């Protein structure tokens, strides 16, 4: 007998087997799992997840990873970590298959779209099939969660008590949205390259496929631009609170882009214009209407800086725009270039429209598709396909809905980041003065924000008039005015980012019913064991049966 569990009405989690006895949560009931003892619970929930009655799969010293061509690249990424955790050789070979092997195969019939995949685990091995390498990679992320959490370890000294077992299972999966993003604000506080790489690995576990880097703001310009060296020479000298500066060299940035690409994550660079530009203005007086460079800024106010729309500054400003966009686009293989556009409160409406036209034209001239925050929808001269990023609340206020649908009317699409549920810098409710001393996190977006609030929203119900096809995807930004270290960042991001990842990937229940938060909690407890093994300091929010 095989139990078929479709995400559209239920999902499965098996928690803490071997540690606290296996418990299977199935549509709200609990029952003992029928195969294997693994710690299981997939987030985001796969479209179809069947636990079968067969014997489980075990990684042994004999296990090889069988892969050819594009599949071999994905196999190597999986093997590199699995070798560290298991201490086994796990060679990647193109060979005949044995029962102890993990097979990765490109197969046009294994689903629809580049990110779809199927996964079969059991006593006769693991088989992941997908129409393209991206799907194979997401299949390995599901396998990562089916295996004991020790698979995340950075040394082989603590093997799991029950062995490297994955339960016998069958998965057929594909994402709901093409764009599933995490945004890091590296401008308010700089984040070193190694921490960004760690973040990429963690979001890939959740099948997020976009890393949006908010690279410039009033407090700092964090990416080297050869033609305008003082952007980082002066503009990267400090941060919010005067906590020290920092920037990415072009090689640093390329390293981030390559590490992300190996994990099928696309980097979206953001140069925030025409407001949020104090760092650039402090570096180059000729970009200021009065020709005087302001001091570097270390506060947390928004909306006081602007590029200059005056004709006297047009030559310098347009040269700046063209140089910056060209250099950023040259180092960015992905299709998107984010040009900001938010909170330009120090720019008159006429100047804003003029500058947005010039900014977006400079972005589009590089061949990239431009993305802007929803305020940019005020312009009716947006380049073809421009994407709007919505950041107002789950119930739109003022003109935010109409500014957002403007992108669709001009032939573009929308990424949804409703601030009251998807901004990961909002405080947790049970942590007003928590482990981080109350310094970390903001409240302005209807905060505090619970895990359940982050989980309980539906993308098609936010902006009236937006259909499923108008929505490119979903993104969870984390702004860092109050977040100074990687540990503080982890604490704010996890576990709420898991809720956003599920909204971005997993289908809505049949008939449009709400997602089942208690089922999510059970699977999150299982994911928590992986976060623990990764050494992530995350907020153990109430209501989740975390495994101690
Ligand atoms: C709003 S919403 C901002 C950021 C701040 C953030 C703090 C939007 C596009 N911009 O400038 O950092 O709030 O939560």
Coordinates of C-alpha atoms and ligand atoms in Angstrom, one line a residue:
X1 CA 0.0 0.0 0.0
X2 CA 1.2 3.5 -0.6
X3 CA -0.2 6.6 0.9
X4 CA -0.6 9.5 -1.5
X5 CA -0.5 12.9 0.1
X6 CA -1.1 15.8 -2.1
X7 CA -0.2 19.2 -0.8
X8 CA -3.5 20.5 -2.1
X9 CA -5.1 18.9 0.9
X10 CA -2.4 17.7 3.3
X11 CA 1.3 17.4 3.8
X12 CA 3.4 15.2 5.9
X13 CA 6.0 15.7 8.6
X14 CA 7.8 13.1 10.6
X15 CA 9.7 14.6 13.5
X16 CA 12.6 13.7 15.6
X17 CA 12.6 9.9 15.1
X18 CA 15.4 8.2 16.8
X19 CA 15.5 11.2 19.1
X20 CA 12.0 11.3 20.5
X21 CA 10.2 8.5 18.6
X22 CA 8.8 9.0 15.2
X23 CA 5.6 10.8 14.8
X24 CA 3.8 11.2 11.6
X25 CA 1.5 14.2 11.2
X26 CA -0.9 13.5 8.5
X27 CA -3.8 15.9 8.0
X28 CA -3.8 16.8 11.6
X29 CA -3.7 13.1 12.9
X30 CA -0.6 11.5 14.1
X31 CA 0.5 7.9 13.4
X32 CA 3.7 6.0 13.4
X33 CA 5.6 6.1 10.1
X34 CA 5.7 2.9 8.3
X35 CA 9.1 3.0 6.9
X36 CA 12.4 4.1 8.2
X37 CA 13.3 6.3 11.1
X38 CA 14.4 9.4 9.4
X39 CA 13.8 12.9 10.5
X40 CA 11.5 14.2 7.8
X41 CA 9.3 17.1 6.9
X42 CA 9.7 19.0 3.7
X43 CA 9.5 22.8 3.4
X44 CA 8.3 24.1 1.1
X45 CA 5.7 21.3 0.9
X46 CA 6.1 19.4 -2.4
X47 CA 3.1 19.3 -4.8
X48 CA 2.9 15.5 -4.3
X49 CA 4.6 13.6 -1.5
X50 CA 4.0 9.9 -1.1
X51 CA 5.5 7.8 1.7
X52 CA 5.7 4.2 0.4
X53 CA 5.8 1.0 2.3
X54 CA 9.2 -0.1 1.0
X55 CA 12.4 -0.3 3.0
X56 CA 14.3 3.0 3.3
X57 CA 17.3 4.1 1.5
X58 CA 20.7 4.3 3.2
X59 CA 23.8 6.1 2.1
X60 CA 26.8 3.8 2.7
X61 CA 30.5 3.8 2.0
X62 CA 29.6 2.1 -1.3
X63 CA 27.2 4.9 -2.4
X64 CA 28.1 6.7 -5.7
X65 CA 26.3 9.5 -7.4
X66 CA 25.5 8.6 -11.0
X67 CA 25.3 11.6 -13.3
X68 CA 26.2 12.8 -16.8
X69 CA 26.6 16.2 -18.4
X70 CA 24.6 19.0 -16.7
X71 CA 23.5 16.6 -14.0
X72 CA 27.1 16.0 -12.9
X73 CA 27.4 19.7 -11.9
X74 CA 24.4 19.3 -9.6
X75 CA 25.8 16.0 -8.3
X76 CA 29.1 17.6 -7.4
X77 CA 27.4 20.3 -5.4
X78 CA 25.4 17.7 -3.4
X79 CA 28.4 15.4 -3.0
X80 CA 30.7 18.1 -1.8
X81 CA 28.6 18.7 1.3
X82 CA 27.5 15.0 1.8
X83 CA 31.2 14.0 1.7
X84 CA 32.0 16.5 4.5
X85 CA 29.1 15.3 6.7
X86 CA 29.5 11.5 6.1
X87 CA 33.2 11.1 5.6
X88 CA 32.4 8.8 2.6
X89 CA 34.0 9.1 -0.8
X90 CA 30.7 9.5 -2.7
X91 CA 32.3 9.6 -6.2
X92 CA 30.3 11.3 -9.0
X93 CA 30.5 8.8 -11.9
X94 CA 28.7 8.1 -15.2
X95 CA 28.2 4.4 -14.7
X96 CA 25.7 1.5 -14.4
X97 CA 23.5 1.9 -11.3
X98 CA 23.7 -0.1 -8.1
X99 CA 21.1 -0.2 -5.3
X100 CA 23.2 1.9 -3.0
X101 CA 23.5 4.7 -5.5
X102 CA 21.9 8.2 -6.0
X103 CA 21.0 8.8 -9.6
X104 CA 20.5 12.2 -11.1
X105 CA 19.1 12.2 -14.6
X106 CA 17.9 14.8 -17.1
X107 CA 14.5 13.5 -18.4
X108 CA 12.2 15.7 -20.5
X109 CA 9.2 13.7 -19.2
X110 CA 10.0 14.3 -15.5
X111 CA 7.7 17.4 -15.2
X112 CA 6.9 20.7 -16.8
X113 CA 9.3 23.5 -16.6
X114 CA 13.0 23.8 -15.8
X115 CA 12.5 23.7 -12.0
X116 CA 10.2 20.6 -11.9
X117 CA 11.6 17.3 -10.6
X118 CA 10.6 13.8 -9.4
X119 CA 12.3 12.0 -6.6
X120 CA 12.1 8.3 -5.7
X121 CA 13.8 6.9 -2.6
X122 CA 13.9 3.3 -1.4
X123 CA 16.0 0.2 -0.8
X124 CA 16.9 0.1 -4.5
X125 CA 18.5 3.6 -4.4
X126 CA 17.6 7.2 -5.0
X127 CA 16.5 8.5 -8.4
X128 CA 16.0 12.2 -9.1
X129 CA 14.8 13.1 -12.6
X130 CA 14.1 16.5 -14.0
X131 CA 13.7 18.2 -17.4
X132 CA 16.7 20.5 -16.6
X133 CA 19.6 20.9 -14.1
X134 CA 17.6 23.4 -12.0
X135 CA 15.0 20.8 -11.2
X136 CA 17.6 18.2 -10.3
X137 CA 19.1 20.7 -7.9
X138 CA 15.7 21.3 -6.2
X139 CA 15.4 17.5 -6.0
X140 CA 18.7 17.3 -4.1
X141 CA 17.4 20.0 -1.7
X142 CA 14.4 17.7 -1.0
X143 CA 16.7 14.8 -0.5
X144 CA 18.8 17.0 1.9
X145 CA 15.6 17.4 4.0
X146 CA 14.7 13.7 3.8
X147 CA 18.1 12.7 5.2
X148 CA 19.0 13.1 8.9
X149 CA 19.9 16.7 9.9
X150 CA 23.5 15.6 10.4
X151 CA 23.9 15.9 6.6
X152 CA 24.4 19.6 7.2
X153 CA 27.4 19.2 9.5
X154 CA 30.8 20.7 8.6
X155 CA 32.6 17.6 9.9
X156 CA 32.0 13.9 10.0
X157 CA 32.4 13.5 13.8
X158 CA 28.7 13.1 14.6
X159 CA 27.0 10.5 12.4
X160 CA 23.3 10.0 13.0
X161 CA 22.5 7.2 15.4
X162 CA 20.2 5.4 12.9
X163 CA 22.6 5.8 9.9
X164 CA 22.2 7.9 6.8
X165 CA 18.7 6.9 6.2
X166 CA 16.0 8.5 4.0
X167 CA 12.5 7.0 4.2
X168 CA 11.1 5.3 1.1
X169 CA 9.2 8.1 -0.7
X170 CA 8.0 9.4 -4.0
X171 CA 7.9 13.1 -4.8
X172 CA 6.6 15.0 -7.8
X173 CA 7.2 18.7 -7.5
X174 CA 7.4 22.1 -9.3
X175 CA 7.2 25.7 -8.1
X176 CA 4.1 27.9 -8.1
X177 CA 6.1 31.1 -8.8
X178 CA 9.2 31.6 -11.0
X179 CA 10.7 34.3 -8.7
X180 CA 11.2 33.3 -5.1
X181 CA 13.4 35.8 -3.4
X182 CA 15.3 36.8 -0.3
X183 CA 16.6 40.4 -0.1
X184 CA 19.6 41.4 2.0
X185 CA 20.1 45.1 2.8
X186 CA 23.9 45.2 2.8
X187 CA 23.9 49.0 2.6
X188 CA 22.7 49.9 6.1
X189 CA 25.1 47.4 7.6
X190 CA 27.6 45.6 5.4
X191 CA 27.6 41.8 5.3
X192 CA 30.9 40.1 4.6
X193 CA 31.1 37.8 1.5
X194 CA 31.3 34.6 3.6
X195 CA 28.1 35.4 5.4
X196 CA 26.4 36.1 2.1
X197 CA 27.5 32.7 0.8
X198 CA 26.1 31.0 3.9
X199 CA 22.9 32.8 3.4
X200 CA 22.7 31.6 -0.2
X201 CA 23.2 28.0 0.9
X202 CA 20.4 28.3 3.4
X203 CA 17.9 29.9 1.1
X204 CA 18.6 27.2 -1.5
X205 CA 17.6 24.6 1.1
X206 CA 14.1 26.3 1.0
X207 CA 14.1 26.4 -2.9
X208 CA 14.3 30.2 -3.0
X209 CA 16.0 31.1 -6.3
X210 CA 16.6 34.9 -6.1
X211 CA 19.1 36.8 -3.9
X212 CA 18.2 40.5 -4.2
X213 CA 21.2 42.5 -2.9
X214 CA 20.2 46.0 -1.8
X215 CA 23.7 47.4 -2.5
X216 CA 23.3 51.1 -2.1
X217 CA 21.5 53.5 0.3
X218 CA 22.0 56.7 2.2
X219 CA 24.4 55.0 4.7
X220 CA 26.6 53.2 2.2
X221 CA 27.5 52.3 -1.3
X222 CA 28.7 48.6 -1.2
X223 CA 29.8 47.7 -4.8
X224 CA 33.0 48.9 -6.5
X225 CA 32.4 50.9 -9.7
X226 CA 35.6 51.5 -11.7
X227 CA 34.5 54.7 -13.4
X228 CA 33.4 56.3 -10.1
X229 CA 35.9 55.0 -7.5
X230 CA 34.8 57.3 -4.7
X231 CA 31.4 55.7 -4.5
X232 CA 33.2 53.1 -2.4
X233 CA 36.2 55.2 -1.5
X234 CA 34.1 57.7 0.4
X235 CA 30.6 56.2 0.1
X236 CA 31.4 52.9 1.8
X237 CA 33.3 54.4 4.7
X238 CA 30.6 53.9 7.3
X239 CA 27.1 52.4 8.1
X240 CA 24.1 52.9 10.3
X241 CA 25.2 53.7 13.9
X242 CA 28.8 54.2 12.6
X243 CA 29.4 50.4 12.9
X244 CA 32.1 50.4 10.3
X245 CA 32.0 50.4 6.5
X246 CA 32.8 47.9 3.8
X247 CA 32.1 47.1 0.2
X248 CA 32.4 44.2 -2.4
X249 CA 35.2 44.4 -4.9
X250 CA 34.2 43.3 -8.4
X251 CA 35.8 39.9 -7.6
X252 CA 33.9 39.6 -4.4
X253 CA 30.6 40.3 -6.2
X254 CA 31.5 37.8 -9.0
X255 CA 32.3 35.2 -6.3
X256 CA 28.8 35.7 -4.8
X257 CA 27.2 35.5 -8.2
X258 CA 29.0 32.3 -9.1
X259 CA 28.3 30.6 -5.7
X260 CA 24.7 31.5 -6.1
X261 CA 24.6 30.2 -9.7
X262 CA 25.9 26.8 -8.6
X263 CA 22.8 26.7 -6.4
X264 CA 20.5 27.9 -9.1
X265 CA 20.0 31.3 -7.3
X266 CA 20.0 34.4 -9.4
X267 CA 21.5 37.6 -8.0
X268 CA 19.4 40.7 -8.5
X269 CA 21.6 43.8 -7.8
X270 CA 19.8 46.9 -6.6
X271 CA 21.1 50.4 -7.0
X272 CA 18.5 52.5 -5.2
X273 CA 17.7 55.7 -7.1
X274 CA 16.9 58.6 -7.2
X275 CA 16.3 58.8 -3.4
X276 CA 18.3 56.8 -0.8
X277 CA 21.4 58.2 -2.5
X278 CA 23.3 60.1 0.3
X279 CA 26.3 57.8 0.0
X280 CA 26.7 58.5 -3.7
X281 CA 26.0 62.3 -3.2
X282 CA 28.6 62.4 -0.4
X283 CA 31.2 60.9 -2.8
X284 CA 30.6 63.2 -5.8
X285 CA 29.6 66.9 -5.3
X286 CA 28.7 67.2 -9.0
X287 CA 25.7 64.9 -8.4
X288 CA 24.2 67.5 -6.0
X289 CA 22.0 70.4 -7.2
X290 CA 24.0 72.8 -4.9
X291 CA 27.4 71.2 -5.9
X292 CA 28.2 70.5 -2.3
X293 CA 28.8 66.9 -1.1
X294 CA 26.8 66.1 2.1
X295 CA 28.5 64.2 5.0
X296 CA 28.3 60.4 5.2
X297 CA 25.1 59.4 7.0
X298 CA 24.8 57.1 10.0
X299 CA 21.2 57.5 11.0
X300 CA 18.0 55.5 10.2
X301 CA 15.8 58.2 8.6
X302 CA 14.6 57.6 5.1
X303 CA 13.5 60.0 2.3
X304 CA 15.9 63.0 2.6
X305 CA 18.3 62.5 -0.3
X306 CA 17.9 62.8 -4.1
X307 CA 19.7 62.8 -7.3
X308 CA 19.4 66.2 -9.1
X309 CA 17.0 66.6 -12.0
X310 CA 18.2 70.0 -13.0
X311 CA 19.6 70.4 -16.6
X312 CA 22.8 71.8 -15.1
X313 CA 23.5 68.4 -13.6
X314 CA 22.2 66.4 -16.5
X315 CA 25.6 65.6 -18.0
X316 CA 27.1 64.3 -14.7
X317 CA 23.9 62.5 -13.6
X318 CA 23.4 60.7 -17.0
X319 CA 27.0 59.7 -17.2
X320 CA 26.8 58.4 -13.6
X321 CA 23.6 56.4 -14.5
X322 CA 25.1 55.0 -17.7
X323 CA 28.4 54.0 -16.1
X324 CA 26.9 52.4 -13.0
X325 CA 24.2 50.5 -14.9
X326 CA 26.7 49.3 -17.5
X327 CA 29.3 48.1 -14.9
X328 CA 26.7 46.4 -12.7
X329 CA 25.0 44.7 -15.7
X330 CA 28.4 43.5 -17.0
X331 CA 29.1 41.6 -13.7
X332 CA 25.5 40.2 -13.4
X333 CA 24.6 37.2 -15.6
X334 CA 21.0 37.2 -14.4
X335 CA 18.2 38.9 -16.3
X336 CA 17.3 41.6 -13.8
X337 CA 18.5 45.0 -12.6
X338 CA 16.7 46.6 -9.7
X339 CA 16.9 50.4 -9.7
X340 CA 15.0 51.2 -6.5
X341 CA 12.6 54.1 -6.8
X342 CA 11.2 53.9 -3.3
X343 CA 10.6 56.7 -0.7
X344 CA 12.0 59.5 -2.8
X345 CA 10.3 62.0 -0.5
X346 CA 12.9 64.7 -1.2
X347 CA 12.2 64.7 -4.9
X348 CA 9.4 66.8 -6.4
X349 CA 6.8 64.8 -8.4
X350 CA 8.0 66.3 -11.7
X351 CA 11.6 65.6 -10.9
X352 CA 10.8 62.1 -9.8
X353 CA 9.1 61.3 -13.1
X354 CA 11.9 62.8 -15.1
X355 CA 14.6 60.9 -13.1
X356 CA 12.7 57.6 -13.2
X357 CA 12.5 57.9 -16.9
X358 CA 16.2 58.4 -17.2
X359 CA 17.1 55.8 -14.6
X360 CA 14.9 53.1 -16.1
X361 CA 16.1 53.9 -19.6
X362 CA 19.7 53.6 -18.5
X363 CA 18.9 50.2 -16.9
X364 CA 17.0 48.9 -19.9
X365 CA 19.9 50.1 -22.2
X366 CA 22.0 47.3 -20.7
X367 CA 19.6 44.7 -22.0
X368 CA 18.4 43.8 -18.5
X369 CA 14.8 43.8 -17.4
X370 CA 14.4 46.6 -14.9
X371 CA 12.8 46.1 -11.4
X372 CA 11.6 49.0 -9.2
X373 CA 9.7 49.4 -6.0
X374 CA 6.0 50.1 -6.6
X375 CA 6.3 53.9 -6.4
X376 CA 7.9 53.7 -9.9
X377 CA 4.5 52.8 -11.2
X378 CA 3.8 56.5 -11.2
X379 CA 5.7 56.7 -14.4
X380 CA 3.9 55.8 -17.6
X381 CA 7.2 55.6 -19.5
X382 CA 8.5 52.4 -18.1
X383 CA 10.6 50.2 -20.4
X384 CA 8.9 47.1 -21.7
X385 CA 8.5 44.4 -19.1
X386 CA 9.5 46.5 -16.1
X387 CA 8.7 44.6 -12.9
X388 CA 7.1 46.3 -9.9
X389 CA 8.0 45.3 -6.3
X390 CA 5.0 45.9 -4.0
X391 CA 6.0 46.7 -0.4
X392 CA 2.8 48.1 1.1
X393 CA 0.7 46.1 3.6
X394 CA -1.5 43.1 2.8
X395 CA -4.3 45.6 2.6
X396 CA -3.1 48.3 0.2
X397 CA -3.2 52.0 1.4
X398 CA -3.1 55.3 -0.4
X399 CA -2.2 54.7 -4.1
X400 CA -0.1 51.6 -3.7
X401 CA -2.5 49.2 -5.5
X402 CA -2.9 51.5 -8.5
X403 CA 0.9 52.2 -8.6
X404 CA 1.4 48.4 -8.7
X405 CA -1.1 47.5 -11.3
X406 CA 0.5 50.3 -13.5
X407 CA 3.4 47.9 -14.1
X408 CA 1.0 45.2 -15.4
X409 CA -0.8 47.8 -17.6
X410 CA 2.6 48.7 -19.1
X411 CA 3.3 45.0 -19.9
X412 CA 5.3 44.1 -16.8
X413 CA 4.7 41.9 -13.8
X414 CA 4.8 42.1 -10.0
X415 CA 6.9 40.8 -7.1
X416 CA 5.0 40.8 -3.8
X417 CA 6.7 41.8 -0.5
X418 CA 3.9 43.0 1.7
X419 CA 5.8 44.6 4.6
X420 CA 3.4 43.5 7.4
X421 CA 4.0 39.8 6.6
X422 CA 7.2 39.6 4.5
X423 CA 9.6 42.1 6.0
X424 CA 11.9 40.0 8.1
X425 CA 13.3 43.0 10.0
X426 CA 9.9 43.3 11.9
X427 CA 10.2 42.2 15.5
X428 CA 8.8 38.9 16.7
X429 CA 5.8 39.4 19.1
X430 CA 7.2 37.4 21.9
X431 CA 10.6 39.1 21.7
X432 CA 10.1 42.8 22.5
X433 CA 13.3 42.8 24.5
X434 CA 14.4 39.3 23.7
X435 CA 17.9 37.7 23.5
X436 CA 19.1 40.5 21.3
X437 CA 18.1 43.1 24.0
X438 CA 15.3 44.7 22.1
X439 CA 17.7 46.6 19.9
X440 CA 17.1 44.4 16.8
X441 CA 14.0 44.8 14.6
X442 CA 11.5 47.4 13.8
X443 CA 7.7 47.7 14.3
X444 CA 6.5 50.3 11.7
X445 CA 5.0 47.7 9.3
X446 CA 2.1 46.7 11.7
X447 CA 4.7 44.8 13.8
X448 CA 5.4 42.7 15.6
X449 CA 5.0 40.0 13.0
X450 CA 4.2 36.4 14.0
X451 CA 5.4 33.3 12.1
X452 CA 1.7 32.6 11.5
X453 CA 1.1 36.0 10.0
X454 CA 4.1 35.4 7.7
X455 CA 2.5 32.2 6.6
X456 CA -1.2 33.2 6.3
X457 CA -1.3 35.4 3.2
X458 CA -2.2 34.6 -0.4
X459 CA -0.4 36.5 -3.2
X460 CA -3.4 36.8 -5.4
X461 CA -5.5 38.4 -2.6
X462 CA -3.2 41.4 -1.9
X463 CA -3.5 43.9 -4.8
X464 CA -7.0 43.9 -6.4
X465 CA -6.9 43.2 -10.1
X466 CA -3.7 41.2 -10.0
X467 CA -4.1 37.7 -11.5
X468 CA -1.9 34.7 -10.8
X469 CA -0.2 35.3 -14.2
X470 CA 0.6 38.9 -13.3
X471 CA 2.6 37.8 -10.3
X472 CA 6.2 37.0 -11.1
X473 CA 6.8 36.0 -7.5
X474 CA 7.3 36.7 -3.9
X475 CA 10.2 38.1 -1.9
X476 CA 11.1 38.5 1.8
X477 CA 13.3 41.5 2.3
X478 CA 15.4 42.0 5.5
X479 CA 16.4 45.7 6.1
X480 CA 19.4 46.1 8.4
X481 CA 19.2 49.5 10.1
X482 CA 18.9 47.6 13.4
X483 CA 20.7 44.4 12.3
X484 CA 24.5 44.6 12.6
X485 CA 25.8 41.1 12.6
X486 CA 25.2 37.8 10.8
X487 CA 23.9 36.3 14.1
X488 CA 21.3 39.0 14.4
X489 CA 20.4 38.5 10.8
X490 CA 19.8 34.8 11.2
X491 CA 17.7 35.4 14.2
X492 CA 15.4 37.7 12.3
X493 CA 15.3 35.7 9.1
X494 CA 14.7 32.2 10.5
X495 CA 12.2 30.7 10.8
X496 CA 9.9 33.2 9.1
X497 CA 11.6 32.9 5.8
X498 CA 10.4 29.3 5.7
X499 CA 6.8 30.6 5.6
X500 CA 7.6 32.9 2.7
X501 CA 9.4 30.1 0.8
X502 CA 6.3 27.9 1.1
X503 CA 4.0 30.6 -0.1
X504 CA 6.3 31.1 -3.1
X505 CA 6.7 27.4 -4.0
X506 CA 3.8 25.3 -2.8
X507 CA 0.3 25.3 -4.3
X508 CA -2.6 26.7 -2.4
X509 CA -5.0 24.0 -0.9
X510 CA -7.8 22.8 -3.1
X511 CA -10.7 25.2 -3.3
X512 CA -8.6 28.1 -2.1
X513 CA -8.7 27.1 1.6
X514 CA -6.2 28.5 4.0
X515 CA -2.9 26.8 4.4
X516 CA -2.7 24.5 7.5
X517 CA -0.5 26.2 10.0
X518 CA -0.3 23.2 12.4
X519 CA 0.9 21.0 9.6
X520 CA 3.5 23.7 8.7
X521 CA 4.6 23.8 12.4
X522 CA 5.3 20.1 12.4
X523 CA 7.4 20.2 9.3
X524 CA 9.1 23.3 10.6
X525 CA 10.2 21.4 13.7
X526 CA 11.8 18.9 11.4
X527 CA 13.5 21.7 9.4
X528 CA 14.7 23.1 12.7
X529 CA 16.9 20.1 13.2
X530 CA 18.6 21.0 10.0
X531 CA 18.9 24.6 11.0
X532 CA 20.4 23.4 14.3
X533 CA 22.9 21.3 12.4
X534 CA 23.8 24.3 10.3
X535 CA 24.6 26.2 13.4
X536 CA 21.9 28.9 12.7
X537 CA 20.8 30.9 15.7
X538 CA 17.1 31.2 14.9
X539 CA 14.1 32.3 16.9
X540 CA 12.4 29.2 18.4
X541 CA 8.9 30.8 18.3
X542 CA 6.1 29.4 20.4
X543 CA 3.6 27.0 18.8
X544 CA 6.2 24.9 17.0
X545 CA 7.1 21.5 18.5
X546 CA 10.8 22.1 18.2
X547 CA 13.0 19.0 18.7
X548 CA 15.3 19.7 21.7
Ligands
LIG1 C1 11.2 50.8 4.2 S1 9.7 49.8 2.0 C2 12.2 50.8 3.2 C3 13.5 50.8 3.6 C4 13.7 50.6 5.1 C5 12.6 49.7 5.6 C6 12.8 49.4 7.1 C7 11.0 50.2 1.2 C8 11.1 49.9 -0.2 N1 12.0 50.9 1.9 O1 14.2 51.9 3.2 O2 14.9 50.1 5.4 O3 11.4 50.3 5.4 O4 11.9 48.4 7.5

